[in-house]
Coordinates of C-alpha atoms in Angstrom, one line a residue:
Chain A
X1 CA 102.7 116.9 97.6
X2 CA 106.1 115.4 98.9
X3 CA 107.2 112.3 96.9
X4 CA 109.2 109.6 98.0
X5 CA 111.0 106.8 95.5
X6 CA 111.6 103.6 97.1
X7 CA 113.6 100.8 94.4
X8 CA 113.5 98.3 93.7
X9 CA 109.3 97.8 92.9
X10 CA 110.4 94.0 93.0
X11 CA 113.0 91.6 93.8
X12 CA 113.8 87.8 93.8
X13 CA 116.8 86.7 95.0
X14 CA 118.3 83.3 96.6
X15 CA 118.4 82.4 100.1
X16 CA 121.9 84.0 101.8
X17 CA 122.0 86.6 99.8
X18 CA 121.1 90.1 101.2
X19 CA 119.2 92.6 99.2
X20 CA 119.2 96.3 99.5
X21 CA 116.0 98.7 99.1
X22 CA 116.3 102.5 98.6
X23 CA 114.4 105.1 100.1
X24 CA 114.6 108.6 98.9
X25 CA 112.6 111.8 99.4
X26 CA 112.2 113.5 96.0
X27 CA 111.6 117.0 97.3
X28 CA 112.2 117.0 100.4
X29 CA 113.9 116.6 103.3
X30 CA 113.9 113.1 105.4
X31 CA 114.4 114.0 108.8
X32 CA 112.8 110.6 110.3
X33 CA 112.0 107.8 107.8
X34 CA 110.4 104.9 108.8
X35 CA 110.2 100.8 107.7
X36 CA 107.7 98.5 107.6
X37 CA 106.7 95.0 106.3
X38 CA 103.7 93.4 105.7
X39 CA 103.5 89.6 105.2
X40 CA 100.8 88.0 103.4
X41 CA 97.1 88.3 104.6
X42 CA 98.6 90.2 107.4
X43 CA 98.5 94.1 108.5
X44 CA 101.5 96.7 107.3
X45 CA 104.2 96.7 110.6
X46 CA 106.5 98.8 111.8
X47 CA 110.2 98.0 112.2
X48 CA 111.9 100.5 113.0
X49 CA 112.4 104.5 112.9
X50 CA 115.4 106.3 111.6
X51 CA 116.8 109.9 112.2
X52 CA 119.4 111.3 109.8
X53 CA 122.7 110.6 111.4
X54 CA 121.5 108.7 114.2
X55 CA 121.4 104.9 114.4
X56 CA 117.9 102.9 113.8
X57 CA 115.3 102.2 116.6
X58 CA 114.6 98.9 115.7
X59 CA 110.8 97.5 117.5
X60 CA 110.5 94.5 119.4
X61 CA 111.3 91.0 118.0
X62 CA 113.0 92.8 114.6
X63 CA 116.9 91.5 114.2
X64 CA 119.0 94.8 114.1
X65 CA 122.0 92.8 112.6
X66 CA 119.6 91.3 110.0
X67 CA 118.0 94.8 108.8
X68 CA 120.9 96.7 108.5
X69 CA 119.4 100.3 108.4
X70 CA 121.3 103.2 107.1
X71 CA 119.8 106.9 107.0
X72 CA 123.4 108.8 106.4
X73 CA 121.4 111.8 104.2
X74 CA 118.4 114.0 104.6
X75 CA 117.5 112.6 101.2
X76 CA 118.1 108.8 101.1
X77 CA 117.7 105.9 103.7
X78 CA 118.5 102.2 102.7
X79 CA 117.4 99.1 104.3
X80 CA 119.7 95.9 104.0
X81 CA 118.3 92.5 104.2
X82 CA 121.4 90.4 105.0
X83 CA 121.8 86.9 104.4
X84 CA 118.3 86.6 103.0
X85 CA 116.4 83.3 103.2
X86 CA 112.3 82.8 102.8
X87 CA 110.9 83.6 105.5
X88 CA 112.3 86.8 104.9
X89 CA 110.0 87.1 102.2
X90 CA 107.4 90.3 102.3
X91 CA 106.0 93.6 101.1
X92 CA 108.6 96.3 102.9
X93 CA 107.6 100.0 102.6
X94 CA 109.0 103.3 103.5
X95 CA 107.9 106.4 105.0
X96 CA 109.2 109.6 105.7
X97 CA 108.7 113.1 106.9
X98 CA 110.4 116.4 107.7
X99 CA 110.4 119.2 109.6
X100 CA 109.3 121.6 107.6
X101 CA 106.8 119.2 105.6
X102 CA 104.3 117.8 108.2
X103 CA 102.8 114.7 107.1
X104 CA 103.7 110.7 106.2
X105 CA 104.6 110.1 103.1
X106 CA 104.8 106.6 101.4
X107 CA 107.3 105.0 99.1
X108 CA 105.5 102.5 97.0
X109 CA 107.2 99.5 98.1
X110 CA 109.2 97.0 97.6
X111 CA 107.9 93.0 96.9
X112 CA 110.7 91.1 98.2
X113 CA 111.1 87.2 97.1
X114 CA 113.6 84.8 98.3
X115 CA 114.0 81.2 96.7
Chain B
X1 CA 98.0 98.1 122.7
X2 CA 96.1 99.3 119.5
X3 CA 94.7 97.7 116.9
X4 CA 92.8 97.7 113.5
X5 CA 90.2 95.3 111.9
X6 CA 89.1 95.8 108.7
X7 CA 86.1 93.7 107.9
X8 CA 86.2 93.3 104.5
X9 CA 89.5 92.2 102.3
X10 CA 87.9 92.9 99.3
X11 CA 85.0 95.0 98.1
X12 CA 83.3 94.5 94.6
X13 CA 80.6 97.2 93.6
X14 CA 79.8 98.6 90.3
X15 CA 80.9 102.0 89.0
X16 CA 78.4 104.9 90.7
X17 CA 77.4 102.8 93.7
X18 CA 77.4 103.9 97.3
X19 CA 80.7 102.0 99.1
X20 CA 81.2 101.6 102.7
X21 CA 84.7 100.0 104.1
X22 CA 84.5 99.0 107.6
X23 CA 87.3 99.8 109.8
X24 CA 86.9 98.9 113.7
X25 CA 89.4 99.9 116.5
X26 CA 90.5 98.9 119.6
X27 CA 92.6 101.0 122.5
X28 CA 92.9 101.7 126.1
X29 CA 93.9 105.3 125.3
X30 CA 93.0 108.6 123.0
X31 CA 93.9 107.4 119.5
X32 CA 94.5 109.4 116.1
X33 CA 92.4 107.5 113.2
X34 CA 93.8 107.5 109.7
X35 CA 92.9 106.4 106.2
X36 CA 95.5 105.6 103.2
X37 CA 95.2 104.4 99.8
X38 CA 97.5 103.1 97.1
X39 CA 97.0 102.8 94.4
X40 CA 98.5 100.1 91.9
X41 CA 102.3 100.5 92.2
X42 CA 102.0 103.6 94.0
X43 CA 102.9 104.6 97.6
X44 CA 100.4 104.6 100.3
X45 CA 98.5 108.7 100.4
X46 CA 96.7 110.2 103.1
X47 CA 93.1 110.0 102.2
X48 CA 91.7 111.5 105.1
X49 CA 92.6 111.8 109.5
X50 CA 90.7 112.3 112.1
X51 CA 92.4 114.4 115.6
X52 CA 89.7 115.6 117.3
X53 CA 87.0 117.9 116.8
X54 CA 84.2 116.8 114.2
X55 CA 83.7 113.1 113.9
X56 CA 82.3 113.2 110.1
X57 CA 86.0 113.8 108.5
X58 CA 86.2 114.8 104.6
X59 CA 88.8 113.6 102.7
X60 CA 90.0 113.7 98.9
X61 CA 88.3 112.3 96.2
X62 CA 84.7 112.4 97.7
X63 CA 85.3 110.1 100.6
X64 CA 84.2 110.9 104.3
X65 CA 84.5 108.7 107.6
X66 CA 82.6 109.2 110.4
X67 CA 84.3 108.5 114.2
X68 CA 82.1 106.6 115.8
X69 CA 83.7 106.4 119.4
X70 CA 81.0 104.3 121.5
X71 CA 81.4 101.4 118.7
X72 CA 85.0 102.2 118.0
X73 CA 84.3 102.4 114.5
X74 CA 86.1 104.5 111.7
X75 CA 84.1 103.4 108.4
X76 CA 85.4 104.8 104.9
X77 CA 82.2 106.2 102.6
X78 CA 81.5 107.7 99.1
X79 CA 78.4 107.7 97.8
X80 CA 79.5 107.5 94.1
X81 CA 82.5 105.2 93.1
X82 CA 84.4 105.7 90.1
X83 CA 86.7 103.0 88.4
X84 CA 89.4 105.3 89.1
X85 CA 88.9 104.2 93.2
X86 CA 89.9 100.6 92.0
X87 CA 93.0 100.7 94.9
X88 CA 93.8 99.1 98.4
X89 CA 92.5 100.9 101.1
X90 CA 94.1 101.1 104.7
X91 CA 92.6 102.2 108.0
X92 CA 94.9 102.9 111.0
X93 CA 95.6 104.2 114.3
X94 CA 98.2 106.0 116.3
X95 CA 98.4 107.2 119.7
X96 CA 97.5 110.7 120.4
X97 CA 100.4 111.7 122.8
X98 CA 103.8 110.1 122.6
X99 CA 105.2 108.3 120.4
X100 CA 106.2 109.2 116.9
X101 CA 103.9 110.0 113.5
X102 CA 105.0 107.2 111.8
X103 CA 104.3 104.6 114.6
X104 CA 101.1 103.6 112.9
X105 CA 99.2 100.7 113.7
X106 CA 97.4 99.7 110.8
X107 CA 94.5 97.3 109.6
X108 CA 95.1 94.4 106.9
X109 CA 93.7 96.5 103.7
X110 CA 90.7 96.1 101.4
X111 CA 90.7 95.8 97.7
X112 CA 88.0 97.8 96.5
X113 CA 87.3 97.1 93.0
X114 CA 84.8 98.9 90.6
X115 CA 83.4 97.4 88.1
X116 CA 81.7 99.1 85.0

């Protein structure tokens, strides 16, 4: 099946410092990849939708200037976390799909930690 | 609005035991029912969907759920665990017009661990 990488598995880093994850379809090509986060105890959300080349669709009560999302290749979208501090602090994961390979696929996430 | 409740966070049974994770749904429309699982520090895989059509859905790995619609109900079976199903398991639910695939609203998880 289609594989997507997402790095880093894990990060710590201090508050007001932003932290980049990588999402990257293996074998495939991205056409819509999508981010979510899940906080402790709580379900998986989604926080927004991205098309190659076309700017992010961010879901209600998500900062767009705080999640800097970036989807400039069929292959490789990046979420920024700017300016970092602890609340920020979850589980964010990836998906993506294409247009010629139905189906979600899932990164394996990335454990975010901010002191 | 959707939503997902699974029951049970975590789900102990020994290795060739029958396991049953409870997944219950909530919607004002036609939904689209899903279960993943990841396993440790992998992503999230398809396990098994349900469109329309049959409500007892197979999936990989032995495991079947049944859509129960009058008690909004989506449980996860196998009648035979193996230590290799150790994993998190995630129900969830997405509209069935509109919208796009990965707008998935999903239930907290379950940790089903088998034991020897």
């Amino acid at each position: 099946g289609a594989v997507v990488s997402q790095h880093p598995s894990r990060v710590i880093c201090k508050s007001g410092t932003s932290v980049k994850i990588e999402c990257r379809s293996l074998d495939f090509q991205a056409t819509t990849m999508f981010w979510y986060r899940q906080f402790p105890k709580q379900s998986l959300m989604l926080m927004a939708t991205s098309n190659e080349g076309s700017k992010a669709t961010y879901e209600q009560g998500v900062e767009k200037d705080k999640f800097l999302i970036n989807h400039a290749s069929l292959t490789l979208s990046t979420l920024t976390v700017t300016s970092a501090h602890p609340e920020d602090s979850s589980f964010y994961i990836c998906s993506a799909t294409g247009l010629t390979t139905p189906g979600l696929f899932f990164g394996s996430g990335t454990q975010l930690s901010v002191l | 609005a959707q939503s997902v409740t699974q029951l049970d966070s975590q789900v102990p049974v020994f290795e060739e035991a029958p396991v049953e994770l409870r997944c219950n749904y909530s919607s004002s429309v036609s939904v689209y029912l899903f279960w993943y699982v990841q396993y440790p520090n992998q992503g999230l895989q398809l396990l098994l969907k349900y469109l329309s059509g049959s409500t007892l859905v197979k999936g990989i790995n032995g495991f079947e759920a049944e859509f129960n619609k009058s008690q909004t109900s989506f449980h996860l079976r196998k009648p035979s665990v193996h230590i290799s199903d150790t994993a998190e398991y995630f129900c969830a639910v997405r509209r069935n017009y509109g919208g796009s695939q990965g707008n998935l609203i999903f239930g907290k998880g379950t940790k089903l661990s088998v034991k020897p």
